[in-house]
Each structure stands twice: as C-alpha cells, then as structure tokens.
PDB file of C-alpha atoms and ligand atoms in Angstrom:
ATOM      1  CA  MET A   1      -3.784   2.594  25.251  1.00 69.00           C
ATOM      2  CA  THR A   2      -6.403   2.213  22.549  1.00 84.00           C
ATOM      3  CA  THR A   3      -7.944   4.663  20.112  1.00 91.00           C
ATOM      4  CA  GLN A   4     -11.598   5.625  20.131  1.00 93.00           C
ATOM      5  CA  LEU A   5     -12.081   2.877  17.515  1.00 96.00           C
ATOM      6  CA  GLY A   6     -10.650   0.304  19.924  1.00 96.00           C
ATOM      7  CA  THR A   7      -7.382  -0.223  18.056  1.00 98.00           C
ATOM      8  CA  ARG A   8      -3.836   0.007  19.413  1.00 97.00           C
ATOM      9  CA  LEU A   9      -2.782   2.321  16.555  1.00 98.00           C
ATOM     10  CA  PRO A  10      -4.667   5.276  14.978  1.00 98.00           C
ATOM     11  CA  LEU A  11      -4.575   3.465  11.643  1.00 98.00           C
ATOM     12  CA  ILE A  12      -7.468   2.496   9.399  1.00 98.00           C
ATOM     13  CA  GLN A  13      -6.913   0.157   6.471  1.00 98.00           C
ATOM     14  CA  GLY A  14      -9.083   1.894   3.874  1.00 98.00           C
ATOM     15  CA  ALA A  15     -11.518  -0.452   2.189  1.00 98.00           C
ATOM     16  CA  LEU A  16     -10.274  -1.732  -1.155  1.00 98.00           C
ATOM     17  CA  ALA A  17     -13.144  -2.818  -3.418  1.00 98.00           C
ATOM     18  CA  GLN A  18     -13.095  -6.598  -4.064  1.00 98.00           C
ATOM     19  CA  ILE A  19      -9.610  -6.687  -2.480  1.00 98.00           C
ATOM     20  CA  SER A  20      -9.760  -6.019   1.273  1.00 98.00           C
ATOM     21  CA  LEU A  21     -10.982  -9.513   2.075  1.00 98.00           C
ATOM     22  CA  PRO A  22     -10.222 -11.518   5.252  1.00 98.00           C
ATOM     23  CA  PRO A  23      -6.485 -12.193   4.659  1.00 98.00           C
ATOM     24  CA  LEU A  24      -5.652  -8.468   4.516  1.00 98.00           C
ATOM     25  CA  VAL A  25      -8.253  -7.340   7.062  1.00 98.00           C
ATOM     26  CA  SER A  26      -7.158  -9.796   9.753  1.00 98.00           C
ATOM     27  CA  ALA A  27      -3.458  -9.086   9.137  1.00 98.00           C
ATOM     28  CA  VAL A  28      -3.996  -5.343   9.623  1.00 98.00           C
ATOM     29  CA  SER A  29      -6.132  -5.834  12.735  1.00 98.00           C
ATOM     30  CA  ASN A  30      -3.547  -8.235  14.178  1.00 98.00           C
ATOM     31  CA  ALA A  31      -0.845  -5.611  13.528  1.00 98.00           C
ATOM     32  CA  GLY A  32      -2.731  -3.013  15.604  1.00 98.00           C
ATOM     33  CA  GLY A  33      -4.715  -1.135  12.934  1.00 98.00           C
ATOM     34  CA  LEU A  34      -8.346  -1.396  11.910  1.00 98.00           C
ATOM     35  CA  GLY A  35      -8.749  -3.868   9.056  1.00 98.00           C
ATOM     36  CA  VAL A  36     -11.817  -3.008   6.960  1.00 98.00           C
ATOM     37  CA  LEU A  37     -13.690  -5.528   4.818  1.00 98.00           C
ATOM     38  CA  THR A  38     -14.924  -4.514   1.392  1.00 98.00           C
ATOM     39  CA  THR A  39     -18.539  -5.465   0.700  1.00 98.00           C
ATOM     40  CA  VAL A  40     -18.470  -4.726  -3.018  1.00 97.00           C
ATOM     41  CA  GLY A  41     -20.226  -7.658  -4.684  1.00 95.00           C
ATOM     42  CA  LEU A  42     -21.096  -9.407  -1.384  1.00 97.00           C
ATOM     43  CA  THR A  43     -24.498 -10.724  -0.310  1.00 97.00           C
ATOM     44  CA  PRO A  44     -25.547 -11.065   3.340  1.00 97.00           C
ATOM     45  CA  ALA A  45     -24.446 -14.733   3.157  1.00 98.00           C
ATOM     46  CA  THR A  46     -20.999 -14.022   1.700  1.00 98.00           C
ATOM     47  CA  LEU A  47     -20.554 -11.089   4.096  1.00 98.00           C
ATOM     48  CA  ALA A  48     -21.349 -13.438   7.003  1.00 98.00           C
ATOM     49  CA  ALA A  49     -18.703 -15.869   5.742  1.00 98.00           C
ATOM     50  CA  ALA A  50     -16.149 -13.061   5.349  1.00 98.00           C
ATOM     51  CA  ILE A  51     -16.827 -11.759   8.875  1.00 98.00           C
ATOM     52  CA  ALA A  52     -16.507 -15.293  10.263  1.00 98.00           C
ATOM     53  CA  ALA A  53     -13.151 -15.683   8.474  1.00 98.00           C
ATOM     54  CA  VAL A  54     -11.886 -12.400   9.958  1.00 98.00           C
ATOM     55  CA  GLN A  55     -13.074 -13.402  13.435  1.00 98.00           C
ATOM     56  CA  ALA A  56     -11.355 -16.774  13.095  1.00 98.00           C
ATOM     57  CA  ALA A  57      -8.066 -15.021  12.333  1.00 98.00           C
ATOM     58  CA  THR A  58      -8.120 -12.136  14.830  1.00 98.00           C
ATOM     59  CA  THR A  59      -9.644 -11.149  18.144  1.00 97.00           C
ATOM     60  CA  GLN A  60      -8.957  -7.470  17.399  1.00 98.00           C
ATOM     61  CA  PRO A  61     -11.511  -4.890  16.201  1.00 98.00           C
ATOM     62  CA  PHE A  62     -12.264  -4.684  12.479  1.00 98.00           C
ATOM     63  CA  GLY A  63     -14.617  -2.763  10.240  1.00 98.00           C
ATOM     64  CA  VAL A  64     -16.969  -3.296   7.313  1.00 98.00           C
ATOM     65  CA  ASN A  65     -17.174  -0.740   4.490  1.00 98.00           C
ATOM     66  CA  LEU A  66     -20.422   0.228   2.810  1.00 98.00           C
ATOM     67  CA  MET A  67     -19.737   1.834  -0.556  1.00 95.00           C
ATOM     68  CA  LEU A  68     -23.036   3.641  -0.871  1.00 95.00           C
ATOM     69  CA  GLN A  69     -23.175   3.538  -4.684  1.00 91.00           C
ATOM     70  CA  GLN A  70     -23.464  -0.248  -4.416  1.00 93.00           C
ATOM     71  CA  PRO A  71     -26.937  -1.729  -4.973  1.00 93.00           C
ATOM     72  CA  ASN A  72     -26.416  -4.354  -2.210  1.00 96.00           C
ATOM     73  CA  VAL A  73     -26.273  -1.789   0.646  1.00 96.00           C
ATOM     74  CA  ALA A  74     -30.031  -2.105   1.326  1.00 95.00           C
ATOM     75  CA  GLU A  75     -29.582  -5.865   1.914  1.00 96.00           C
ATOM     76  CA  LEU A  76     -26.384  -5.589   3.942  1.00 98.00           C
ATOM     77  CA  VAL A  77     -27.540  -2.978   6.479  1.00 98.00           C
ATOM     78  CA  PRO A  78     -30.244  -5.254   8.017  1.00 97.00           C
ATOM     79  CA  TYR A  79     -27.596  -7.979   8.339  1.00 98.00           C
ATOM     80  CA  LEU A  80     -25.183  -5.599  10.101  1.00 98.00           C
ATOM     81  CA  LEU A  81     -27.958  -4.453  12.442  1.00 98.00           C
ATOM     82  CA  ALA A  82     -28.734  -8.057  13.393  1.00 98.00           C
ATOM     83  CA  HIS A  83     -25.052  -9.057  13.626  1.00 98.00           C
ATOM     84  CA  PRO A  84     -23.205  -5.939  14.837  1.00 98.00           C
ATOM     85  CA  VAL A  85     -19.540  -5.373  13.943  1.00 98.00           C
ATOM     86  CA  PRO A  86     -17.209  -2.977  15.802  1.00 98.00           C
ATOM     87  CA  VAL A  87     -16.991  -0.340  13.026  1.00 98.00           C
ATOM     88  CA  VAL A  88     -18.766   0.483   9.765  1.00 98.00           C
ATOM     89  CA  THR A  89     -17.101   2.884   7.352  1.00 98.00           C
ATOM     90  CA  THR A  90     -19.161   4.532   4.638  1.00 98.00           C
ATOM     91  CA  SER A  91     -18.136   6.170   1.397  1.00 96.00           C
ATOM     92  CA  ALA A  92     -19.550   7.708  -1.789  1.00 93.00           C
ATOM     93  CA  GLY A  93     -22.729   8.976  -0.133  1.00 92.00           C
ATOM     94  CA  SER A  94     -24.469   9.738   3.161  1.00 95.00           C
ATOM     95  CA  PRO A  95     -25.196   7.057   5.776  1.00 97.00           C
ATOM     96  CA  LYS A  96     -28.153   9.209   6.951  1.00 96.00           C
ATOM     97  CA  ARG A  97     -30.738   6.415   6.634  1.00 95.00           C
ATOM     98  CA  PHE A  98     -28.956   3.946   8.928  1.00 97.00           C
ATOM     99  CA  ALA A  99     -26.145   5.631  10.935  1.00 98.00           C
ATOM    100  CA  ALA A 100     -28.189   6.049  14.141  1.00 98.00           C
ATOM    101  CA  ALA A 101     -29.513   2.481  13.930  1.00 98.00           C
ATOM    102  CA  LEU A 102     -25.972   1.095  13.607  1.00 98.00           C
ATOM    103  CA  GLN A 103     -24.807   3.199  16.546  1.00 98.00           C
ATOM    104  CA  ALA A 104     -27.765   1.948  18.580  1.00 98.00           C
ATOM    105  CA  VAL A 105     -26.453  -1.635  18.234  1.00 98.00           C
ATOM    106  CA  GLY A 106     -22.976  -0.541  19.340  1.00 98.00           C
ATOM    107  CA  THR A 107     -21.287  -0.049  15.953  1.00 98.00           C
ATOM    108  CA  LYS A 108     -19.073   3.011  15.448  1.00 98.00           C
ATOM    109  CA  VAL A 109     -19.811   4.812  12.178  1.00 98.00           C
ATOM    110  CA  VAL A 110     -16.931   6.437  10.309  1.00 98.00           C
ATOM    111  CA  ALA A 111     -17.724   8.437   7.154  1.00 98.00           C
ATOM    112  CA  VAL A 112     -15.190   9.006   4.378  1.00 98.00           C
ATOM    113  CA  ILE A 113     -15.630  12.590   3.135  1.00 98.00           C
ATOM    114  CA  PRO A 114     -14.148  14.621   0.246  1.00 98.00           C
ATOM    115  CA  ASN A 115     -14.755  18.212   1.426  1.00 98.00           C
ATOM    116  CA  VAL A 116     -15.725  20.474   4.346  1.00 98.00           C
ATOM    117  CA  THR A 117     -19.410  20.706   3.373  1.00 98.00           C
ATOM    118  CA  VAL A 118     -19.841  16.936   3.587  1.00 98.00           C
ATOM    119  CA  ALA A 119     -17.758  16.801   6.784  1.00 98.00           C
ATOM    120  CA  ARG A 120     -20.166  19.286   8.401  1.00 98.00           C
ATOM    121  CA  LYS A 121     -23.166  17.217   7.268  1.00 98.00           C
ATOM    122  CA  MET A 122     -21.605  14.110   8.823  1.00 98.00           C
ATOM    123  CA  ALA A 123     -20.933  15.977  12.076  1.00 98.00           C
ATOM    124  CA  ALA A 124     -24.583  17.081  12.165  1.00 98.00           C
ATOM    125  CA  LEU A 125     -25.604  13.466  11.606  1.00 98.00           C
ATOM    126  CA  GLY A 126     -23.564  12.437  14.649  1.00 98.00           C
ATOM    127  CA  VAL A 127     -21.064  10.007  13.099  1.00 98.00           C
ATOM    128  CA  ASP A 128     -18.205   8.903  15.368  1.00 98.00           C
ATOM    129  CA  ALA A 129     -15.346  10.073  13.118  1.00 98.00           C
ATOM    130  CA  VAL A 130     -14.606  11.172   9.571  1.00 98.00           C
ATOM    131  CA  VAL A 131     -11.872  10.239   7.129  1.00 98.00           C
ATOM    132  CA  ALA A 132     -10.834  13.313   5.112  1.00 98.00           C
ATOM    133  CA  GLU A 133      -9.740  11.779   1.822  1.00 98.00           C
ATOM    134  CA  GLY A 134      -7.643  13.800  -0.620  1.00 98.00           C
ATOM    135  CA  MET A 135      -7.612  13.373  -4.382  1.00 98.00           C
ATOM    136  CA  GLU A 136      -4.112  11.859  -4.338  1.00 98.00           C
ATOM    137  CA  SER A 137      -5.843   8.661  -3.219  1.00 98.00           C
ATOM    138  CA  GLY A 138      -6.400   5.577  -5.298  1.00 98.00           C
ATOM    139  CA  GLY A 139      -9.924   4.612  -6.331  1.00 97.00           C
ATOM    140  CA  HIS A 140     -12.946   6.960  -6.369  1.00 96.00           C
ATOM    141  CA  ILE A 141     -11.841  10.471  -5.471  1.00 97.00           C
ATOM    142  CA  GLY A 142     -13.052  13.995  -4.795  1.00 96.00           C
ATOM    143  CA  THR A 143     -11.402  17.221  -5.888  1.00 97.00           C
ATOM    144  CA  GLU A 144      -9.330  18.474  -2.920  1.00 98.00           C
ATOM    145  CA  THR A 145      -5.773  17.570  -1.981  1.00 98.00           C
ATOM    146  CA  THR A 146      -4.966  15.975   1.376  1.00 98.00           C
ATOM    147  CA  MET A 147      -2.719  18.883   2.465  1.00 98.00           C
ATOM    148  CA  SER A 148      -5.456  21.490   1.955  1.00 98.00           C
ATOM    149  CA  LEU A 149      -8.402  19.324   2.945  1.00 98.00           C
ATOM    150  CA  VAL A 150      -7.289  17.855   6.269  1.00 98.00           C
ATOM    151  CA  GLN A 151      -6.506  21.164   7.971  1.00 98.00           C
ATOM    152  CA  GLN A 152      -9.807  22.666   6.824  1.00 98.00           C
ATOM    153  CA  VAL A 153     -11.813  19.659   7.986  1.00 98.00           C
ATOM    154  CA  THR A 154     -10.107  19.529  11.392  1.00 98.00           C
ATOM    155  CA  ALA A 155     -10.876  23.242  11.815  1.00 98.00           C
ATOM    156  CA  ALA A 156     -14.515  22.808  10.726  1.00 98.00           C
ATOM    157  CA  VAL A 157     -15.743  19.826  12.752  1.00 98.00           C
ATOM    158  CA  ASP A 158     -15.472  18.749  16.361  1.00 97.00           C
ATOM    159  CA  LEU A 159     -14.863  15.089  15.520  1.00 97.00           C
ATOM    160  CA  PRO A 160     -11.847  12.809  15.290  1.00 98.00           C
ATOM    161  CA  VAL A 161     -10.485  13.243  11.751  1.00 98.00           C
ATOM    162  CA  TYR A 162      -8.379  10.580  10.025  1.00 98.00           C
ATOM    163  CA  ALA A 163      -6.349  11.775   7.034  1.00 98.00           C
ATOM    164  CA  ALA A 164      -6.261   9.734   3.808  1.00 98.00           C
ATOM    165  CA  GLY A 165      -4.474  10.163   0.518  1.00 98.00           C
ATOM    166  CA  GLY A 166      -0.759   9.943  -0.106  1.00 98.00           C
ATOM    167  CA  ILE A 167       0.320   8.357   3.187  1.00 98.00           C
ATOM    168  CA  CYS A 168       2.630   5.323   3.333  1.00 98.00           C
ATOM    169  CA  ASP A 169       5.076   5.910   6.183  1.00 98.00           C
ATOM    170  CA  ALA A 170       5.762   7.754   9.449  1.00 98.00           C
ATOM    171  CA  ARG A 171       6.460  11.033   7.628  1.00 98.00           C
ATOM    172  CA  GLY A 172       2.942  10.987   6.212  1.00 98.00           C
ATOM    173  CA  VAL A 173       1.526  10.175   9.656  1.00 98.00           C
ATOM    174  CA  ALA A 174       3.499  13.104  11.148  1.00 98.00           C
ATOM    175  CA  ALA A 175       2.200  15.443   8.427  1.00 98.00           C
ATOM    176  CA  ALA A 176      -1.392  14.303   9.019  1.00 98.00           C
ATOM    177  CA  THR A 177      -1.005  14.823  12.759  1.00 98.00           C
ATOM    178  CA  ALA A 178       0.469  18.299  12.200  1.00 98.00           C
ATOM    179  CA  LEU A 179      -2.674  19.170  10.217  1.00 98.00           C
ATOM    180  CA  GLY A 180      -4.830  18.186  13.185  1.00 98.00           C
ATOM    181  CA  ALA A 181      -5.718  14.607  12.288  1.00 98.00           C
ATOM    182  CA  VAL A 182      -5.871  11.970  15.043  1.00 98.00           C
ATOM    183  CA  GLY A 183      -4.709   9.264  12.671  1.00 98.00           C
ATOM    184  CA  VAL A 184      -4.561   8.020   9.108  1.00 98.00           C
ATOM    185  CA  GLN A 185      -6.398   5.841   6.621  1.00 98.00           C
ATOM    186  CA  VAL A 186      -4.117   4.096   4.153  1.00 99.00           C
ATOM    187  CA  GLY A 187      -5.123   2.351   0.926  1.00 98.00           C
ATOM    188  CA  THR A 188      -2.533   2.095  -1.831  1.00 98.00           C
ATOM    189  CA  ALA A 189       0.292   0.844   0.415  1.00 98.00           C
ATOM    190  CA  TRP A 190      -1.643  -2.396   1.127  1.00 98.00           C
ATOM    191  CA  LEU A 191      -1.678  -3.238  -2.591  1.00 98.00           C
ATOM    192  CA  ALA A 192       1.968  -4.245  -2.135  1.00 98.00           C
ATOM    193  CA  ALA A 193       1.328  -6.339   0.997  1.00 98.00           C
ATOM    194  CA  GLU A 194       2.101 -10.053   0.847  1.00 98.00           C
ATOM    195  CA  GLU A 195      -1.270 -10.882   2.400  1.00 98.00           C
ATOM    196  CA  THR A 196      -3.340  -8.884  -0.111  1.00 98.00           C
ATOM    197  CA  PRO A 197      -5.332 -11.270  -2.338  1.00 97.00           C
ATOM    198  CA  ILE A 198      -4.534  -9.795  -5.780  1.00 98.00           C
ATOM    199  CA  SER A 199      -2.363 -11.129  -8.584  1.00 98.00           C
ATOM    200  CA  PRO A 200       1.426 -10.652  -8.341  1.00 98.00           C
ATOM    201  CA  ALA A 201       1.210  -8.625 -11.587  1.00 98.00           C
ATOM    202  CA  TYR A 202      -0.999  -5.945  -9.928  1.00 98.00           C
ATOM    203  CA  LYS A 203       1.408  -5.742  -6.961  1.00 98.00           C
ATOM    204  CA  ALA A 204       4.410  -5.504  -9.305  1.00 98.00           C
ATOM    205  CA  ALA A 205       2.751  -2.679 -11.267  1.00 98.00           C
ATOM    206  CA  VAL A 206       2.259  -0.697  -8.027  1.00 98.00           C
ATOM    207  CA  VAL A 207       5.906  -1.243  -7.059  1.00 98.00           C
ATOM    208  CA  ALA A 208       7.080  -0.242 -10.573  1.00 98.00           C
ATOM    209  CA  ALA A 209       4.972   2.955 -10.723  1.00 98.00           C
ATOM    210  CA  GLY A 210       6.682   6.330 -10.442  1.00 98.00           C
ATOM    211  CA  ASP A 211       5.363   9.568  -8.985  1.00 97.00           C
ATOM    212  CA  THR A 212       3.439  10.442 -12.161  1.00 98.00           C
ATOM    213  CA  GLY A 213       2.232   6.895 -12.784  1.00 98.00           C
ATOM    214  CA  THR A 214      -1.476   7.430 -12.103  1.00 98.00           C
ATOM    215  CA  VAL A 215      -4.265   9.072 -14.101  1.00 98.00           C
ATOM    216  CA  VAL A 216      -7.846  10.059 -13.327  1.00 98.00           C
ATOM    217  CA  THR A 217     -10.641   8.705 -15.515  1.00 98.00           C
ATOM    218  CA  GLY A 218     -14.378   9.318 -15.283  1.00 96.00           C
ATOM    219  CA  ARG A 219     -14.336  13.039 -14.532  1.00 94.00           C
ATOM    220  CA  ARG A 220     -16.858  13.704 -17.303  1.00 89.00           C
ATOM    221  CA  LEU A 221     -19.362  11.335 -15.703  1.00 89.00           C
ATOM    222  CA  GLY A 222     -18.797  12.867 -12.277  1.00 91.00           C
ATOM    223  CA  ASP A 223     -17.238   9.634 -11.020  1.00 93.00           C
ATOM    224  CA  ALA A 224     -13.502  10.248 -10.977  1.00 97.00           C
ATOM    225  CA  VAL A 225     -11.292   7.210 -10.379  1.00 98.00           C
ATOM    226  CA  ARG A 226      -7.504   7.235  -9.911  1.00 98.00           C
ATOM    227  CA  SER A 227      -5.597   4.238 -11.219  1.00 98.00           C
ATOM    228  CA  LEU A 228      -2.261   3.311 -12.766  1.00 98.00           C
ATOM    229  CA  ALA A 229      -1.913   4.550 -16.349  1.00 98.00           C
ATOM    230  CA  ASN A 230      -2.143   1.664 -18.847  1.00 98.00           C
ATOM    231  CA  PRO A 231      -3.622   0.949 -22.294  1.00 98.00           C
ATOM    232  CA  LEU A 232      -7.139   0.775 -20.792  1.00 98.00           C
ATOM    233  CA  THR A 233      -6.929   4.220 -19.156  1.00 98.00           C
ATOM    234  CA  ALA A 234      -5.465   5.634 -22.410  1.00 98.00           C
ATOM    235  CA  GLU A 235      -8.417   4.268 -24.366  1.00 98.00           C
ATOM    236  CA  TYR A 236     -10.869   5.598 -21.790  1.00 98.00           C
ATOM    237  CA  LEU A 237      -9.325   9.089 -21.680  1.00 98.00           C
ATOM    238  CA  ALA A 238      -9.303   9.294 -25.488  1.00 98.00           C
ATOM    239  CA  ALA A 239     -12.976   8.241 -25.600  1.00 97.00           C
ATOM    240  CA  GLU A 240     -13.824  10.769 -22.860  1.00 95.00           C
ATOM    241  CA  ALA A 241     -12.087  13.550 -24.825  1.00 95.00           C
ATOM    242  CA  ASP A 242     -13.883  12.485 -28.026  1.00 96.00           C
ATOM    243  CA  GLY A 243     -17.275  12.850 -26.333  1.00 95.00           C
ATOM    244  CA  ALA A 244     -18.079   9.114 -26.362  1.00 96.00           C
ATOM    245  CA  SER A 245     -21.507   8.104 -25.029  1.00 96.00           C
ATOM    246  CA  VAL A 246     -21.982   7.175 -21.385  1.00 95.00           C
ATOM    247  CA  ALA A 247     -22.798   3.610 -22.439  1.00 96.00           C
ATOM    248  CA  SER A 248     -19.606   3.220 -24.430  1.00 96.00           C
ATOM    249  CA  LEU A 249     -17.525   4.667 -21.578  1.00 96.00           C
ATOM    250  CA  HIS A 250     -19.114   2.187 -19.181  1.00 95.00           C
ATOM    251  CA  GLN A 251     -18.417  -0.610 -21.631  1.00 96.00           C
ATOM    252  CA  ILE A 252     -14.671   0.149 -21.597  1.00 97.00           C
ATOM    253  CA  VAL A 253     -14.392  -0.287 -17.839  1.00 96.00           C
ATOM    254  CA  ASP A 254     -17.075  -2.914 -17.180  1.00 95.00           C
ATOM    255  CA  GLY A 255     -15.475  -5.710 -15.139  1.00 97.00           C
ATOM    256  CA  SER A 256     -12.085  -4.021 -15.333  1.00 98.00           C
ATOM    257  CA  LEU A 257     -11.299  -4.129 -11.586  1.00 98.00           C
ATOM    258  CA  THR A 258     -11.919  -7.873 -11.629  1.00 98.00           C
ATOM    259  CA  ARG A 259      -9.524  -8.128 -14.591  1.00 98.00           C
ATOM    260  CA  ALA A 260      -6.874  -6.114 -12.704  1.00 98.00           C
ATOM    261  CA  ILE A 261      -7.178  -8.339  -9.630  1.00 98.00           C
ATOM    262  CA  ALA A 262      -6.739 -11.388 -11.883  1.00 98.00           C
ATOM    263  CA  GLY A 263      -3.513  -9.908 -13.292  1.00 98.00           C
ATOM    264  CA  ASP A 264      -4.540  -8.210 -16.553  1.00 98.00           C
ATOM    265  CA  VAL A 265      -2.357  -5.114 -16.232  1.00 98.00           C
ATOM    266  CA  GLU A 266      -3.200  -3.886 -19.764  1.00 98.00           C
ATOM    267  CA  ARG A 267      -7.012  -4.158 -19.779  1.00 98.00           C
ATOM    268  CA  GLY A 268      -7.664  -3.949 -16.033  1.00 98.00           C
ATOM    269  CA  THR A 269      -8.323  -0.871 -13.875  1.00 98.00           C
ATOM    270  CA  LEU A 270      -5.402  -0.978 -11.435  1.00 98.00           C
ATOM    271  CA  MET A 271      -6.775   1.471  -8.909  1.00 98.00           C
ATOM    272  CA  ALA A 272      -3.898   3.058  -6.957  1.00 98.00           C
ATOM    273  CA  GLY A 273      -2.926   6.469  -5.577  1.00 98.00           C
ATOM    274  CA  GLN A 274      -0.086   8.869  -6.303  1.00 98.00           C
ATOM    275  CA  ILE A 275       1.883   7.462  -3.359  1.00 98.00           C
ATOM    276  CA  ALA A 276       2.446   4.298  -5.438  1.00 98.00           C
ATOM    277  CA  GLY A 277       5.637   6.043  -6.580  1.00 98.00           C
ATOM    278  CA  ALA A 278       7.024   5.749  -3.048  1.00 98.00           C
ATOM    279  CA  ILE A 279       6.216   2.041  -2.694  1.00 98.00           C
ATOM    280  CA  THR A 280       9.232  -0.003  -3.656  1.00 97.00           C
ATOM    281  CA  ALA A 281       8.765  -3.537  -2.316  1.00 98.00           C
ATOM    282  CA  ILE A 282       6.235  -6.272  -1.616  1.00 98.00           C
ATOM    283  CA  GLU A 283       6.251  -6.801   2.138  1.00 98.00           C
ATOM    284  CA  PRO A 284       4.198  -8.327   4.943  1.00 98.00           C
ATOM    285  CA  VAL A 285       1.497  -6.129   6.487  1.00 98.00           C
ATOM    286  CA  LYS A 286       3.510  -6.049   9.710  1.00 98.00           C
ATOM    287  CA  ALA A 287       6.420  -4.314   7.937  1.00 98.00           C
ATOM    288  CA  ILE A 288       4.114  -1.722   6.332  1.00 98.00           C
ATOM    289  CA  VAL A 289       2.523  -0.989   9.718  1.00 98.00           C
ATOM    290  CA  ALA A 290       5.974  -0.686  11.316  1.00 98.00           C
ATOM    291  CA  ARG A 291       6.977   1.884   8.709  1.00 98.00           C
ATOM    292  CA  LEU A 292       3.824   3.907   9.435  1.00 98.00           C
ATOM    293  CA  PHE A 293       4.142   3.559  13.214  1.00 98.00           C
ATOM    294  CA  PRO A 294       7.734   2.653  14.181  1.00 98.00           C
ATOM    295  CA  ALA A 295       7.914   1.055  17.627  1.00 90.00           C
TER     296      ALA A 295
HETATM  297  C1  FMN B 301      -7.714  -0.421  -5.133  1.00 87.16           C
HETATM  298  C2  FMN B 301      -8.487   0.546  -4.274  1.00 87.16           C
HETATM  299  C3  FMN B 301      -9.831   0.288  -4.008  1.00 87.16           C
HETATM  300  C4  FMN B 301     -10.568   1.138  -3.170  1.00 87.16           C
HETATM  301  N1  FMN B 301     -11.870   0.821  -2.873  1.00 87.16           N
HETATM  302  C5  FMN B 301     -12.546   1.553  -1.945  1.00 87.16           C
HETATM  303  C6  FMN B 301     -13.853   1.157  -1.527  1.00 87.16           C
HETATM  304  O1  FMN B 301     -14.422   0.168  -1.984  1.00 87.16           O
HETATM  305  N2  FMN B 301     -14.455   1.911  -0.570  1.00 87.16           N
HETATM  306  C7  FMN B 301     -13.855   3.004  -0.024  1.00 87.16           C
HETATM  307  O2  FMN B 301     -14.437   3.633   0.854  1.00 87.16           O
HETATM  308  N3  FMN B 301     -12.626   3.405  -0.418  1.00 87.16           N
HETATM  309  C8  FMN B 301     -11.960   2.701  -1.351  1.00 87.16           C
HETATM  310  N4  FMN B 301     -10.682   3.080  -1.705  1.00 87.16           N
HETATM  311  C9  FMN B 301     -10.038   4.218  -1.019  1.00 87.16           C
HETATM  312  C10 FMN B 301      -9.211   3.718   0.176  1.00 87.16           C
HETATM  313  O3  FMN B 301     -10.021   3.125   1.148  1.00 87.16           O
HETATM  314  C11 FMN B 301      -8.406   4.854   0.848  1.00 87.16           C
HETATM  315  O4  FMN B 301      -9.230   5.860   1.368  1.00 87.16           O
HETATM  316  C12 FMN B 301      -7.419   5.497  -0.110  1.00 87.16           C
HETATM  317  O5  FMN B 301      -6.765   4.506  -0.865  1.00 87.16           O
HETATM  318  C13 FMN B 301      -6.392   6.330   0.670  1.00 87.16           C
HETATM  319  O6  FMN B 301      -5.460   6.956  -0.156  1.00 87.16           O
HETATM  320  P1  FMN B 301      -4.079   6.253  -0.652  1.00 87.16           P
HETATM  321  O7  FMN B 301      -4.505   5.371  -1.790  1.00 87.16           O
HETATM  322  O8  FMN B 301      -3.258   7.403  -1.096  1.00 87.16           O
HETATM  323  O9  FMN B 301      -3.506   5.506   0.512  1.00 87.16           O
HETATM  324  C14 FMN B 301      -9.947   2.279  -2.600  1.00 87.16           C
HETATM  325  C15 FMN B 301      -8.602   2.552  -2.905  1.00 87.16           C
HETATM  326  C16 FMN B 301      -7.864   1.705  -3.724  1.00 87.16           C
HETATM  327  C17 FMN B 301      -6.418   1.999  -3.988  1.00 87.16           C
END
C-alpha cells in the first residue's frame, strides 16, 4: 500500500528552512514518510548536490520545497523541470506560473495553504494535494487554527488534504483524520530528531519549551513567524509595539535563523510551533515516525 504521493505512510516532513537538508530528508523517507528538502539559500548547483545526497541515502520518494518568497525560485524551477523530482511542495504564494509544467514532467505538486480561499484557488489550479496549515505551526503562519481550518478545507475542496500544525503523535494523526484529512505534515517534531542538522542548543530549547513557550513576531509587517520566546523575540515585539521602522525591524532578525541553527538561543530565531511543549526528548527519526504511526 502506498499513498498518492508514493510513500508508505501519509506523512509529509514539512520543509524546515535551512534545516531540512539531506540527513533529515533521507531519514524521513527511509522511515516511510515524505522527506522534503528546503531550498532556502540554495542555487541550482547546491540543490543538485543536495538531491544527489538524498538519492544516495534513500531509494524512497522525497520532495523539494519552494518557498515562494525566496528570490532563487526563478532559478530553481528550470532546474527542477530539467531534473524532475517526485514531489514539489510550495508555500507562501501561488505556484500558478509553474505548477502545470512540473506536473507535465511527472512531479506531484502539493501546495501549503492557510485558508479556504487559497485552498479553492489551488484546487482550480489543479495541484495534486494541499497541506492545510494552522497557526499553531512553527515558522511563517496564517491566521486560522488547525482544528477549524482542516475541516473547512476538506469540505471545500475535492483534493487530498494533509493537516499541519500541532501534530506530533498518533493522537494528532487521529484528530486530523477525523477532520477529513488523508494525512499529516509535521514540522516542529523533527527539530528534536537526532538526524536534524541543527545545534544541540536549538534541540534542547525545543525539548525545554512548555505549552506557552512560543510567540508570534512580524504581524505588523504581514509576515507572522512563530518561534520560541527569547531575548530576540522580546526585543522585536517591543520594537513592533513602539512603531519601529520596517528597516529597523528587519535589522533585528537579519540572519537570525542562521544564528539559531548555529546554537545562539538568545539572539537567534528558533522557529518552532506550539506543539514544542509536548516534545520531551531528542530521538531518532524512526522513533518519531513510530509515535505518529505505530506499527
Ligand atoms: C524551523 C521551521 C522552519 C520552517 N520552514 C519552512 C519552509 O521553509 N517552508 C515551508 O513551506 N514551511 C516551513 N515550515 C513549516 C513546516 O513545514 C510545517 O508546515 C509546520 O512546522 C507544521 O506545524 P508544526 O510545526 O506544528 O508541526 C517551517 C517550520 C519550522 C518549525
């Protein structure tokens, strides 16, 4: 039995900017889910190397994420058309310009969506599936909660819907399925995976976080991001409340994900979702997958 995405399990490893690189992607694909490569900061040459590294480590299907706010998307799409991958996931925009071309070379296109209006647009575009992502999620978020969003999206579109936001174990998968989803996309839980290439300090901060441990910055600029509360988010939120200029807000967070990945838990943006409070140990990917989908 395989899913429509060619995987054994209805599980997508949500792209993690600068983090979901070959070690995590191949581990998830080998465990039966769909590992998804981030392309944030990659060029066609470094993407080629990352894809080769995934293919050297797994024979299972994997995906490549295009974060549509990224300036490199225009360069990466021609590469993915010439060198097709099993799945492309898109986020933070519409894949209108290239979805049909990717499908024509055999790539499944899965769009991450924050509300019913965008889900309907993606259905009209003919994507293969959508990920309905609630605002509990880590990283860039919309405004709707997973519980409300997933049932409205599954009612609105005749497409496979994967639920994302606040899922880390079989209870979350059961809830998503009850709301009509065919499967789940998980992000935050992988931050505590042994294979994930981030500093031990970032992983430890996710494990230490409680249920109220995240905050949302960037709402004023229309680019809301959920991450673990720390001195950097406190400074940002104070500046936002004080009406600081766009340039000075950008300056606070410039390079801050890179700092988090390197282990700066005070001045880094440790993107993570509300479910971080339920993550209590650093474990191999296989164990995380087994908790989501017990044998
Ligand atoms: C550290 C981090 C980075 C993320 N980066 C991306 C990204 O580059 N592209 C994307 O589509 N989603 C990104 N996401 C969202 C995830 O793919 C996923 O949809 C989300 O984490 C699911 O919710 P959860 O965090 O509650 O599991 C990111 C999430 C986190 C936690």
